[in-house]
Coordinates of N, CA and C in Angstrom, one line a residue:
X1 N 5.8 5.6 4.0 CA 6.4 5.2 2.8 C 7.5 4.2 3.2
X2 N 8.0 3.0 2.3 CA 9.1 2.1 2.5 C 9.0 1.9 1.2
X3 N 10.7 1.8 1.4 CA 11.2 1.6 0.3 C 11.7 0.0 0.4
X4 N 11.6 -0.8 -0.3 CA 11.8 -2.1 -0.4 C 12.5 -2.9 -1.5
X5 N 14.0 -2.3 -1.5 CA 14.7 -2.8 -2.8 C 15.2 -3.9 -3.2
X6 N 15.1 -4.4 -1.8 CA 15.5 -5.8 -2.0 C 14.3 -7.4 -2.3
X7 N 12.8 -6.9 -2.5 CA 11.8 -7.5 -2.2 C 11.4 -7.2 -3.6
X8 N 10.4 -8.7 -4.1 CA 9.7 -8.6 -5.5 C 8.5 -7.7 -5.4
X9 N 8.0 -7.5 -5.9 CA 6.0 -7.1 -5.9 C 5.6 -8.0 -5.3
X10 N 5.8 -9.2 -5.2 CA 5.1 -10.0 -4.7 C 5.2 -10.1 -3.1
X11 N 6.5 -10.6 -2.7 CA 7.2 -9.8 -1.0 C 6.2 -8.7 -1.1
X12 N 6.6 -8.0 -1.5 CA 6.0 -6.2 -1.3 C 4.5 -6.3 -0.5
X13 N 3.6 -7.0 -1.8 CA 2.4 -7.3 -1.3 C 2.0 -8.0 -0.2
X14 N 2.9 -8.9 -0.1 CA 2.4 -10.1 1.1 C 2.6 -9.3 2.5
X15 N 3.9 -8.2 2.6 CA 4.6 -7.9 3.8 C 3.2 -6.6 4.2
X16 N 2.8 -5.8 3.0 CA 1.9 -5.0 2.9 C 0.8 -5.3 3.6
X17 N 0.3 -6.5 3.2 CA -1.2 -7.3 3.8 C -0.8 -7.9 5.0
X18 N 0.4 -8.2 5.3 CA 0.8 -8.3 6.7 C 0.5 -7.3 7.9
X19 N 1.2 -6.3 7.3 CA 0.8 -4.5 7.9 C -0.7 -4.5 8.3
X20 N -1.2 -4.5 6.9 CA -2.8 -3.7 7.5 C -3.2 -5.1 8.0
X21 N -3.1 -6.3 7.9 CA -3.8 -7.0 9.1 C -3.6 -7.3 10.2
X22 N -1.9 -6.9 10.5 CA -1.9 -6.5 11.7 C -2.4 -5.4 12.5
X23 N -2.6 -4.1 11.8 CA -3.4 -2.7 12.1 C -4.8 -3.3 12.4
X24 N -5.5 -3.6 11.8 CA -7.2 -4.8 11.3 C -7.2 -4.7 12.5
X25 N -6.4 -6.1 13.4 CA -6.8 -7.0 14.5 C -6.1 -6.3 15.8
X26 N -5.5 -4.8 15.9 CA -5.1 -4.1 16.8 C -5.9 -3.2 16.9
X27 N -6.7 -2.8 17.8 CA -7.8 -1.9 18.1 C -6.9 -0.9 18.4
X28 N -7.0 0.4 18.8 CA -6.5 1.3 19.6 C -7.0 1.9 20.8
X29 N -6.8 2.0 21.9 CA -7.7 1.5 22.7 C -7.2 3.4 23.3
X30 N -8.5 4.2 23.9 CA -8.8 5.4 24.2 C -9.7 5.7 25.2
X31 N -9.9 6.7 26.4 CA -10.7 6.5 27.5 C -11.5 6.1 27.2
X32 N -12.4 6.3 25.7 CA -14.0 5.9 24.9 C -14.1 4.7 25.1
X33 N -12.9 3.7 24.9 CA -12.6 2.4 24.5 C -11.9 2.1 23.4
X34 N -12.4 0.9 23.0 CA -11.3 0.6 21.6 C -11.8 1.5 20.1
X35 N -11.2 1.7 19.2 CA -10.7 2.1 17.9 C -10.6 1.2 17.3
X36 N -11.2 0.6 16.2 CA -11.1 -0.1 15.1 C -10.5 0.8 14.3
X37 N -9.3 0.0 13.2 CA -8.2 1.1 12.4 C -8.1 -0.4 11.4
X38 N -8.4 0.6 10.1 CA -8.2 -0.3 9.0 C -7.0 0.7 8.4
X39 N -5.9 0.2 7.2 CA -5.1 0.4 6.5 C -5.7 0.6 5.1
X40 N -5.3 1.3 4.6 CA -5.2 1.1 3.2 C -3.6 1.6 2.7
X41 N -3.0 0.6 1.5 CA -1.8 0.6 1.0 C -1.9 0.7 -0.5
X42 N -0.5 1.4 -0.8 CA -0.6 1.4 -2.6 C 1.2 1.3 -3.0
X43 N 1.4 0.1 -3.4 CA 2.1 0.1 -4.2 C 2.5 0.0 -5.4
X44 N 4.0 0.3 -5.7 CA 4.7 1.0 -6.9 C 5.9 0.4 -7.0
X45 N 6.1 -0.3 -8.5 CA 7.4 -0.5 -8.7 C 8.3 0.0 -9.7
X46 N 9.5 0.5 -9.4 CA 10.5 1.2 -10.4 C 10.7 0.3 -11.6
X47 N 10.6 1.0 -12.3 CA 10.6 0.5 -14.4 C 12.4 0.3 -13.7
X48 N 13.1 -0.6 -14.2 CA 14.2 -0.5 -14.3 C 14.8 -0.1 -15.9
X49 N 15.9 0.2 -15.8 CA 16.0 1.4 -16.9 C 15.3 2.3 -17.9
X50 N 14.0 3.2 -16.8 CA 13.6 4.2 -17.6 C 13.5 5.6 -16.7
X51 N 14.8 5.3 -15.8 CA 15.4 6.5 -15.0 C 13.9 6.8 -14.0
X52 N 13.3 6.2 -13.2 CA 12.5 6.9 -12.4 C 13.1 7.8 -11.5
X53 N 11.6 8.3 -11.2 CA 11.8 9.2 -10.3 C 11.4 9.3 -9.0
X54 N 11.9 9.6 -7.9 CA 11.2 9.4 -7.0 C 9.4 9.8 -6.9
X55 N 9.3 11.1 -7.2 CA 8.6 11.8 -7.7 C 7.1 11.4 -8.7
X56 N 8.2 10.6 -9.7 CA 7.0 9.7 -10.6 C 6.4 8.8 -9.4
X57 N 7.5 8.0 -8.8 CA 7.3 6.5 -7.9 C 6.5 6.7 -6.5
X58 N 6.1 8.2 -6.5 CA 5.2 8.3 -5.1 C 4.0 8.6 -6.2
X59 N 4.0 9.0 -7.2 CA 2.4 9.5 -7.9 C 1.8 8.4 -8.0
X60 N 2.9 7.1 -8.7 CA 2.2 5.8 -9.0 C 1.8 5.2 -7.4
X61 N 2.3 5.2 -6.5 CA 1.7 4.8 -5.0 C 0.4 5.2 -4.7
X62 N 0.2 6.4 -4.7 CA -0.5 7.4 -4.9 C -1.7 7.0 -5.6
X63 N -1.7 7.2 -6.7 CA -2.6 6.7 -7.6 C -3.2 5.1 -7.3
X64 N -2.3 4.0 -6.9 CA -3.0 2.7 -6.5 C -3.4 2.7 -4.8
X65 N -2.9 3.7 -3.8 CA -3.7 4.1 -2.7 C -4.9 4.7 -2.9
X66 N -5.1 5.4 -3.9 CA -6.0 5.5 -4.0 C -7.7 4.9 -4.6
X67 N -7.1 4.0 -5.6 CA -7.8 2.8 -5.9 C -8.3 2.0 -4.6
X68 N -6.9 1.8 -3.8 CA -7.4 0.9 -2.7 C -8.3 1.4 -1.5
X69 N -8.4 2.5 -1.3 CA -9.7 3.4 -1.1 C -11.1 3.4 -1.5
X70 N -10.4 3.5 -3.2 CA -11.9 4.0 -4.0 C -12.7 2.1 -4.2
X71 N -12.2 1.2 -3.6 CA -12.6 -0.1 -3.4 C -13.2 -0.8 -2.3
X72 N -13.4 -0.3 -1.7 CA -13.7 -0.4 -0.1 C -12.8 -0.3 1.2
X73 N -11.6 0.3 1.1 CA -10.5 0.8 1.9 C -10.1 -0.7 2.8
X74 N -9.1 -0.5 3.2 CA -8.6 -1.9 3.9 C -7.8 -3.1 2.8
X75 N -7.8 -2.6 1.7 CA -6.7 -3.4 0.7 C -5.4 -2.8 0.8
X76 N -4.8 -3.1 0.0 CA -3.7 -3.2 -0.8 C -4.3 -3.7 -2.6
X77 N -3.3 -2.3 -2.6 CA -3.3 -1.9 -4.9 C -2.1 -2.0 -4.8
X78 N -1.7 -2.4 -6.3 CA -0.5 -2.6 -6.7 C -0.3 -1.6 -8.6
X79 N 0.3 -0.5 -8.1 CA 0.1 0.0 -9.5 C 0.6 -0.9 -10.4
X80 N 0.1 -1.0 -11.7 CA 0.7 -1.5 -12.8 C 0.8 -1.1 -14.1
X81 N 1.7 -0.8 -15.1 CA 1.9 0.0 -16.4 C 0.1 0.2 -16.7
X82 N 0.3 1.6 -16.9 CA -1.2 2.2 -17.3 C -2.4 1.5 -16.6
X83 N -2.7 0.6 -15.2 CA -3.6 0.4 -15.0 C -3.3 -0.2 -13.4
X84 N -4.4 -0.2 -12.3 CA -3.9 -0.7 -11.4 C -4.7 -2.0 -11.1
X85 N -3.8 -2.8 -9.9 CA -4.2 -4.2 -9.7 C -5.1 -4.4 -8.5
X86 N -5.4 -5.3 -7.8 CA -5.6 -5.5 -6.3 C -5.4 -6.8 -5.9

């Protein structure tokens, strides 16, 4: 989890897809040999003035991680009021 208070959704996103395509193009390498490792990400942004919660603000992560899964895993979701993005 990161917390990113100072970055828009947009930052968020970009720095996000930065992440898993750096993970993507880093194998993990094991006596077998290499490990291909994909990411999947889900973010969430705080309503300003409607008192979030932490609580709420990991469910909504949560919930667009999981989209990004239920999509062919290796994205980034971006929850959004009542519905998620990609």
């Amino acid at each position: 989890m990161f917390s990113l208070s100072n970055y828009t959704k947009a930052e968020a996103e970009e720095l996000a897809n930065t992440i898993r395509n750096h993970v993507e193009k880093t194998p993990m390498v094991s006596p077998e040999g290499e490990i291909s490792i994909t990411l999947s990400l889900g973010i969430a942004e705080a309503e300003r003035g409607v008192g979030e919660t932490v609580s709420s603000l990991l469910n909504k992560a949560d919930k667009a991680l999981y989209q990004a899964k239920g999509t062919g895993r290796n994205k980034v979701s971006i929850y959004l009021k009542g519905n998620i993005g990609m």
